[in-house]
Amino acid sequence: MADKYLLRVTAGPSYDSSTHIILPINTSESTAVQSPHCTSRVRVRIQNYRGLPRNSPTTSDYFSDPSHTHDQYSISFTFVPHESVSGTSLVFGNDFERPIRDRLPPGFGTAFRIAKWAVDPGLDGDPYADKPYLYSPLISTITRLNIGPKAKRRKLADDRSSSKTGEGPAERGEYEIEDDDEVIDEGGEDDGEQVRKEKGMPDSAADRKTWGLKEKEKWTWEKGRTYSADFFNAYLDFNNFSLKLPGFSLPMLGHLGGQDQLRRSHDLRYVLKNQETGDVYFVVVFTMLLREDVEKEEAKEAQRKPEPEHSASETKNSLEGSKNFQPSADDLD
């Protein structure tokens, strides 16, 4: 069934899809996302990728790195909080606008218990609620964390970026973040290493995650400091929307819309947010779109006008014409 779909990944500063842009996949380019609460850059890599934008690389050098040869995907991001936030409050995970309890596949309860035991002991939430969620403290769930120095504020003369990323004038307090394609390693840069030592944070990622779960109440994500993070694993296959846990495999796509019909799209949303205040830092949405819908929209675009000559920036923003495609509200999960 998965071959009937194409994957699209978008990101933005809020849950509102009109603020999102389509992300390039498996490229060296990251995407700036500016919210009132956070300045960030987001990059997504997916192994054996098939989806939008068309002609995206199927893989990335990232998956040739010895520490990532078995991983299926990566959501990496660098962010600078605009206000300090506690380790308990800043969470990362999945949430949904509508109930999913009637569409959870058989075996989901077992998968959830395995995930808490083998993958993320800090995972908490209610998948059976009217607005389901599965969150973990960022300090204990993020796979790699590198603490950097205090960020520089943008100069007033800096250009405004696309409103789709929520970016605005520098007077609002945005910070400069370098677009760095290097694989994120556990550790610290400049005085970030000293911050780790002063807080008693272990050097290894595994030990830091265990420490973070115990010490999250004492940890503070500092206003104006740069943090680089990478969330990856070998368990979730986005090309098939299937979950592969130790000793357990769970195909998700066949159950999302029921067995008797194909739904037009299926979403999985990741969010970095302050759970206490509800402030959203950024949102990344993985959407499986029915291939025939995408192809029909592309055919309509081709008929509307002849192929124009694009500048490099126009070509980059068009993203193969798929940016304008949005399923109807009735079709969305």
Short mmCIF file of C-alpha atoms in Angstrom, two decimals:
data_model
loop_
_atom_site.label_atom_id
_atom_site.label_comp_id
_atom_site.label_asym_id
_atom_site.label_seq_id
_atom_site.Cartn_x
_atom_site.Cartn_y
_atom_site.Cartn_z
CA MET A 1 0.00 0.00 0.00
CA ALA A 2 2.89 2.37 0.74
CA ASP A 3 3.78 2.62 -2.96
CA LYS A 4 0.47 4.43 -3.52
CA TYR A 5 1.75 7.36 -1.47
CA LEU A 6 4.43 10.05 -1.64
CA LEU A 7 6.00 11.55 1.45
CA ARG A 8 6.15 15.31 2.04
CA VAL A 9 7.81 17.03 5.01
CA THR A 10 6.96 20.56 6.09
CA ALA A 11 8.03 22.78 8.98
CA GLY A 12 6.85 26.02 10.53
CA PRO A 13 6.64 28.07 13.73
CA SER A 14 3.11 26.94 14.67
CA TYR A 15 0.49 24.25 14.15
CA ASP A 16 -1.10 26.39 11.41
CA SER A 17 -0.15 24.73 8.11
CA SER A 18 -0.27 28.10 6.30
CA THR A 19 2.94 29.04 8.17
CA HIS A 20 4.77 25.94 6.90
CA ILE A 21 7.12 25.45 3.99
CA ILE A 22 8.21 22.21 2.34
CA LEU A 23 11.59 21.04 3.56
CA PRO A 24 14.37 19.89 1.26
CA ILE A 25 15.29 16.30 2.15
CA ASN A 26 18.79 14.80 2.24
CA THR A 27 20.46 18.04 1.16
CA SER A 28 23.07 20.22 2.85
CA GLU A 29 20.49 22.97 3.27
CA SER A 30 18.68 23.61 6.55
CA THR A 31 15.52 25.70 6.90
CA ALA A 32 15.17 28.71 9.18
CA VAL A 33 12.09 28.70 11.41
CA GLN A 34 11.36 31.75 13.53
CA SER A 35 8.70 31.78 16.24
CA PRO A 36 8.12 34.41 18.94
CA HIS A 37 9.74 31.99 21.39
CA CYS A 38 12.67 30.50 19.50
CA THR A 39 15.08 30.99 16.60
CA SER A 40 15.90 27.68 14.91
CA ARG A 41 17.17 25.89 11.84
CA VAL A 42 15.75 22.46 10.94
CA ARG A 43 17.10 19.72 8.68
CA VAL A 44 15.50 16.34 7.83
CA ARG A 45 17.25 13.30 6.37
CA ILE A 46 15.45 10.08 5.38
CA GLN A 47 17.09 6.88 4.20
CA ASN A 48 15.81 5.49 0.85
CA TYR A 49 13.62 8.57 0.47
CA ARG A 50 10.83 8.73 -2.07
CA GLY A 51 8.69 11.81 -2.01
CA LEU A 52 8.54 15.54 -2.49
CA PRO A 53 10.22 17.66 -3.69
CA ARG A 54 10.62 15.58 -6.84
CA ASN A 55 14.20 14.56 -7.64
CA SER A 56 15.20 14.70 -3.98
CA PRO A 57 18.28 12.60 -3.14
CA THR A 58 17.30 9.14 -1.96
CA THR A 59 19.92 9.20 0.77
CA SER A 60 22.47 11.40 2.51
CA ASP A 61 26.15 11.11 3.44
CA TYR A 62 24.81 11.25 6.99
CA PHE A 63 23.79 7.58 6.72
CA SER A 64 27.35 6.63 5.74
CA ASP A 65 28.66 7.96 9.04
CA PRO A 66 29.66 4.96 11.21
CA SER A 67 27.27 6.04 13.97
CA HIS A 68 24.26 6.25 11.62
CA THR A 69 24.52 3.30 9.22
CA HIS A 70 21.47 1.61 10.77
CA ASP A 71 19.29 4.70 11.23
CA GLN A 72 16.21 5.35 9.11
CA TYR A 73 15.80 9.10 9.59
CA SER A 74 17.10 12.19 11.34
CA ILE A 75 15.42 15.38 12.52
CA SER A 76 18.31 17.66 13.42
CA PHE A 77 17.94 21.23 14.59
CA THR A 78 19.81 24.11 16.13
CA PHE A 79 17.80 26.45 18.32
CA VAL A 80 18.16 29.50 20.53
CA PRO A 81 15.42 30.05 23.15
CA HIS A 82 14.21 33.64 23.49
CA GLU A 83 13.48 33.03 27.17
CA SER A 84 14.94 30.53 29.63
CA VAL A 85 12.80 27.41 30.08
CA SER A 86 13.04 24.52 32.53
CA GLY A 87 14.07 21.01 31.61
CA THR A 88 10.69 19.76 32.72
CA SER A 89 8.74 22.17 30.53
CA LEU A 90 10.55 21.91 27.19
CA VAL A 91 9.29 18.74 25.51
CA PHE A 92 9.65 17.08 22.11
CA GLY A 93 7.30 14.54 20.60
CA ASN A 94 4.10 13.87 18.69
CA ASP A 95 0.61 15.25 19.04
CA PHE A 96 -2.61 15.14 17.04
CA GLU A 97 -5.58 17.42 16.45
CA ARG A 98 -8.14 14.61 16.45
CA PRO A 99 -8.70 11.32 18.29
CA ILE A 100 -6.76 8.35 16.94
CA ARG A 101 -7.98 5.72 19.43
CA ASP A 102 -10.34 4.13 16.89
CA ARG A 103 -7.56 3.86 14.31
CA LEU A 104 -4.74 2.50 16.43
CA PRO A 105 -3.61 -0.84 15.00
CA PRO A 106 -3.70 -4.08 16.98
CA GLY A 107 -0.56 -4.33 19.06
CA PHE A 108 -0.21 -0.61 19.66
CA GLY A 109 -0.36 -1.04 23.45
CA THR A 110 2.49 -3.54 23.31
CA ALA A 111 4.50 -1.23 21.06
CA PHE A 112 3.97 1.66 23.46
CA ARG A 113 5.24 -0.37 26.42
CA ILE A 114 8.29 -1.54 24.46
CA ALA A 115 9.04 2.04 23.41
CA LYS A 116 8.96 3.22 27.03
CA TRP A 117 11.13 0.35 28.16
CA ALA A 118 13.70 0.08 25.35
CA VAL A 119 13.70 3.45 23.60
CA ASP A 120 12.54 6.34 25.80
CA PRO A 121 11.70 5.82 29.49
CA GLY A 122 10.67 9.50 29.72
CA LEU A 123 7.90 9.08 27.13
CA ASP A 124 4.56 10.19 28.52
CA GLY A 125 1.17 10.99 27.09
CA ASP A 126 -2.31 9.77 26.29
CA PRO A 127 -2.83 8.25 22.82
CA TYR A 128 -6.49 7.64 23.65
CA ALA A 129 -7.36 11.28 24.45
CA ASP A 130 -9.48 13.53 22.24
CA LYS A 131 -6.25 15.37 21.39
CA PRO A 132 -3.63 12.62 21.74
CA TYR A 133 -0.02 13.40 22.59
CA LEU A 134 3.25 11.61 23.29
CA TYR A 135 5.90 13.93 24.75
CA SER A 136 9.27 13.51 26.43
CA PRO A 137 11.53 16.08 28.10
CA LEU A 138 13.94 17.22 25.40
CA ILE A 139 16.90 16.85 27.76
CA SER A 140 16.30 13.10 28.13
CA THR A 141 14.85 12.13 24.75
CA ILE A 142 17.09 13.87 22.22
CA THR A 143 19.57 11.37 20.77
CA ARG A 144 22.49 13.79 20.50
CA LEU A 145 22.93 17.14 22.22
CA ASN A 146 25.69 19.68 21.67
CA ILE A 147 25.67 22.82 23.82
CA GLY A 148 27.10 25.88 22.11
CA PRO A 149 27.97 29.45 23.08
CA LYS A 150 25.69 32.43 23.53
CA ALA A 151 24.29 33.39 20.14
CA LYS A 152 24.81 36.74 18.44
CA ARG A 153 21.79 38.91 17.82
CA ARG A 154 21.05 39.79 14.23
CA LYS A 155 21.90 43.28 13.11
CA LEU A 156 19.06 45.68 12.35
CA ALA A 157 20.22 45.86 8.74
CA ASP A 158 19.71 42.13 8.20
CA ASP A 159 17.20 41.21 5.51
CA ARG A 160 13.79 39.90 6.52
CA SER A 161 13.29 36.25 5.72
CA SER A 162 10.20 34.54 4.36
CA SER A 163 7.04 35.11 6.36
CA LYS A 164 6.35 31.39 5.87
CA THR A 165 9.03 30.70 8.45
CA GLY A 166 7.58 33.28 10.81
CA GLU A 167 10.70 35.42 10.64
CA GLY A 168 10.49 39.16 11.14
CA PRO A 169 12.57 42.18 12.07
CA ALA A 170 15.65 41.84 14.21
CA GLU A 171 14.12 44.17 16.80
CA ARG A 172 12.07 41.17 17.96
CA GLY A 173 15.26 39.57 19.21
CA GLU A 174 16.17 36.92 16.66
CA TYR A 175 19.60 35.37 16.83
CA GLU A 176 22.17 34.33 14.26
CA ILE A 177 22.47 30.58 13.63
CA GLU A 178 25.07 29.17 11.26
CA ASP A 179 23.81 26.75 8.59
CA ASP A 180 26.13 23.85 9.40
CA ASP A 181 25.75 20.47 7.68
CA GLU A 182 28.11 18.64 10.02
CA VAL A 183 26.81 15.59 11.87
CA ILE A 184 25.90 16.64 15.41
CA ASP A 185 27.95 14.90 18.10
CA GLU A 186 27.36 14.78 21.83
CA GLY A 187 29.40 17.45 23.60
CA GLY A 188 29.90 21.18 23.80
CA GLU A 189 31.43 24.06 21.88
CA ASP A 190 33.24 27.05 23.40
CA ASP A 191 31.82 27.65 26.89
CA GLY A 192 29.11 25.05 26.23
CA GLU A 193 31.51 22.36 27.39
CA GLN A 194 31.93 24.24 30.67
CA VAL A 195 28.15 24.44 31.07
CA ARG A 196 27.94 20.65 30.83
CA LYS A 197 30.66 20.19 33.46
CA GLU A 198 29.17 22.71 35.87
CA LYS A 199 25.80 20.98 35.70
CA GLY A 200 27.32 17.53 36.10
CA MET A 201 26.06 16.39 32.68
CA PRO A 202 27.74 13.12 31.59
CA ASP A 203 29.86 13.04 28.46
CA SER A 204 28.12 10.18 26.65
CA ALA A 205 24.70 10.53 25.02
CA ALA A 206 23.26 7.45 26.75
CA ASP A 207 24.38 8.60 30.20
CA ARG A 208 23.19 12.15 29.53
CA LYS A 209 19.71 10.87 28.64
CA THR A 210 19.52 8.90 31.89
CA TRP A 211 20.87 11.88 33.82
CA GLY A 212 18.41 14.21 32.09
CA LEU A 213 15.43 12.12 33.15
CA LYS A 214 16.55 12.31 36.79
CA GLU A 215 17.78 15.91 36.77
CA LYS A 216 15.28 17.60 34.43
CA GLU A 217 13.86 19.73 37.26
CA LYS A 218 17.32 21.23 37.85
CA TRP A 219 18.14 21.79 34.19
CA THR A 220 17.44 25.10 32.40
CA TRP A 221 17.56 25.80 28.68
CA GLU A 222 19.22 29.17 28.80
CA LYS A 223 17.93 32.26 27.02
CA GLY A 224 20.16 33.23 24.11
CA ARG A 225 22.31 30.09 24.16
CA THR A 226 22.79 27.91 21.07
CA TYR A 227 21.80 24.23 21.30
CA SER A 228 22.25 21.69 18.50
CA ALA A 229 20.24 18.48 18.64
CA ASP A 230 19.70 15.38 16.54
CA PHE A 231 16.74 13.03 16.91
CA PHE A 232 17.25 9.77 15.03
CA ASN A 233 16.69 6.04 15.30
CA ALA A 234 16.29 2.82 13.35
CA TYR A 235 12.73 2.14 14.51
CA LEU A 236 10.49 4.31 12.33
CA ASP A 237 10.43 3.78 8.57
CA PHE A 238 8.81 6.87 7.04
CA ASN A 239 8.70 5.36 3.56
CA ASN A 240 6.28 2.72 4.81
CA PHE A 241 4.98 4.42 7.96
CA SER A 242 5.95 1.34 9.94
CA LEU A 243 7.38 0.99 13.43
CA LYS A 244 10.09 -1.60 14.05
CA LEU A 245 10.91 -2.03 17.72
CA PRO A 246 13.16 -4.67 19.32
CA GLY A 247 11.33 -7.97 18.78
CA PHE A 248 8.22 -6.25 17.44
CA SER A 249 7.10 -4.80 14.09
CA LEU A 250 4.00 -2.66 13.61
CA PRO A 251 2.76 -1.48 10.17
CA MET A 252 0.88 1.77 10.71
CA LEU A 253 -0.25 2.90 7.27
CA GLY A 254 -2.73 0.12 6.63
CA HIS A 255 -4.66 1.04 9.78
CA LEU A 256 -4.68 4.82 9.68
CA GLY A 257 -7.64 5.07 7.34
CA GLY A 258 -9.28 1.69 7.87
CA GLN A 259 -8.92 -1.46 5.81
CA ASP A 260 -11.75 -0.77 3.37
CA GLN A 261 -10.58 2.44 1.71
CA LEU A 262 -7.59 4.57 0.88
CA ARG A 263 -7.46 7.85 2.72
CA ARG A 264 -6.07 10.81 0.86
CA SER A 265 -3.35 11.64 3.39
CA HIS A 266 -1.83 10.60 6.72
CA ASP A 267 0.11 12.89 9.05
CA LEU A 268 2.68 12.43 11.79
CA ARG A 269 3.56 15.65 13.57
CA TYR A 270 6.61 16.43 15.71
CA VAL A 271 6.69 19.49 17.92
CA LEU A 272 9.17 21.25 20.18
CA LYS A 273 7.17 23.21 22.73
CA ASN A 274 6.89 24.51 26.27
CA GLN A 275 4.34 22.11 27.71
CA GLU A 276 3.65 24.36 30.69
CA THR A 277 2.75 27.48 28.70
CA GLY A 278 1.79 25.88 25.38
CA ASP A 279 4.36 28.03 23.51
CA VAL A 280 5.36 26.33 20.26
CA TYR A 281 9.00 26.56 19.16
CA PHE A 282 8.63 24.71 15.85
CA VAL A 283 6.57 21.97 14.19
CA VAL A 284 7.65 19.35 11.63
CA VAL A 285 4.95 17.38 9.79
CA PHE A 286 5.48 14.17 7.81
CA THR A 287 2.56 13.68 5.42
CA MET A 288 1.85 10.67 3.21
CA LEU A 289 -0.04 12.01 0.17
CA LEU A 290 -1.90 9.77 -2.24
CA ARG A 291 0.31 9.56 -5.31
CA GLU A 292 -2.56 10.01 -7.77
CA ASP A 293 -3.57 13.26 -6.07
CA VAL A 294 -0.05 14.64 -6.37
CA GLU A 295 0.21 13.61 -10.02
CA LYS A 296 -3.17 15.18 -10.85
CA GLU A 297 -2.09 18.45 -9.25
CA GLU A 298 1.21 18.38 -11.10
CA ALA A 299 -0.63 17.81 -14.39
CA LYS A 300 -2.90 20.79 -13.68
CA GLU A 301 0.13 22.97 -12.94
CA ALA A 302 1.75 21.93 -16.22
CA GLN A 303 -1.39 22.84 -18.18
CA ARG A 304 -1.88 26.25 -16.61
CA LYS A 305 1.13 27.85 -18.24
CA PRO A 306 4.29 26.93 -20.13
CA GLU A 307 7.40 26.27 -18.11
CA PRO A 308 8.90 29.72 -17.32
CA GLU A 309 12.54 30.56 -16.92
CA HIS A 310 13.21 30.64 -13.19
CA SER A 311 15.90 32.33 -11.23
CA ALA A 312 17.75 30.15 -8.76
CA SER A 313 15.75 31.57 -5.85
CA GLU A 314 12.42 31.06 -7.64
CA THR A 315 13.29 27.47 -8.44
CA LYS A 316 14.22 26.86 -4.83
CA ASN A 317 10.95 28.28 -3.52
CA SER A 318 8.71 26.50 -6.02
CA LEU A 319 9.77 23.03 -4.83
CA GLU A 320 8.60 21.37 -8.01
CA GLY A 321 5.14 22.95 -7.84
CA SER A 322 4.07 20.73 -4.95
CA LYS A 323 4.03 23.57 -2.43
CA ASN A 324 0.55 24.64 -3.55
CA PHE A 325 -0.94 21.20 -3.04
CA GLN A 326 -3.00 20.91 0.12
CA PRO A 327 -5.51 18.10 0.75
CA SER A 328 -8.98 19.18 1.81
CA ALA A 329 -9.82 19.26 5.49
CA ASP A 330 -12.10 16.24 5.10
CA ASP A 331 -9.23 14.19 3.71
CA LEU A 332 -6.76 14.88 6.50
CA ASP A 333 -6.38 12.51 9.43
#
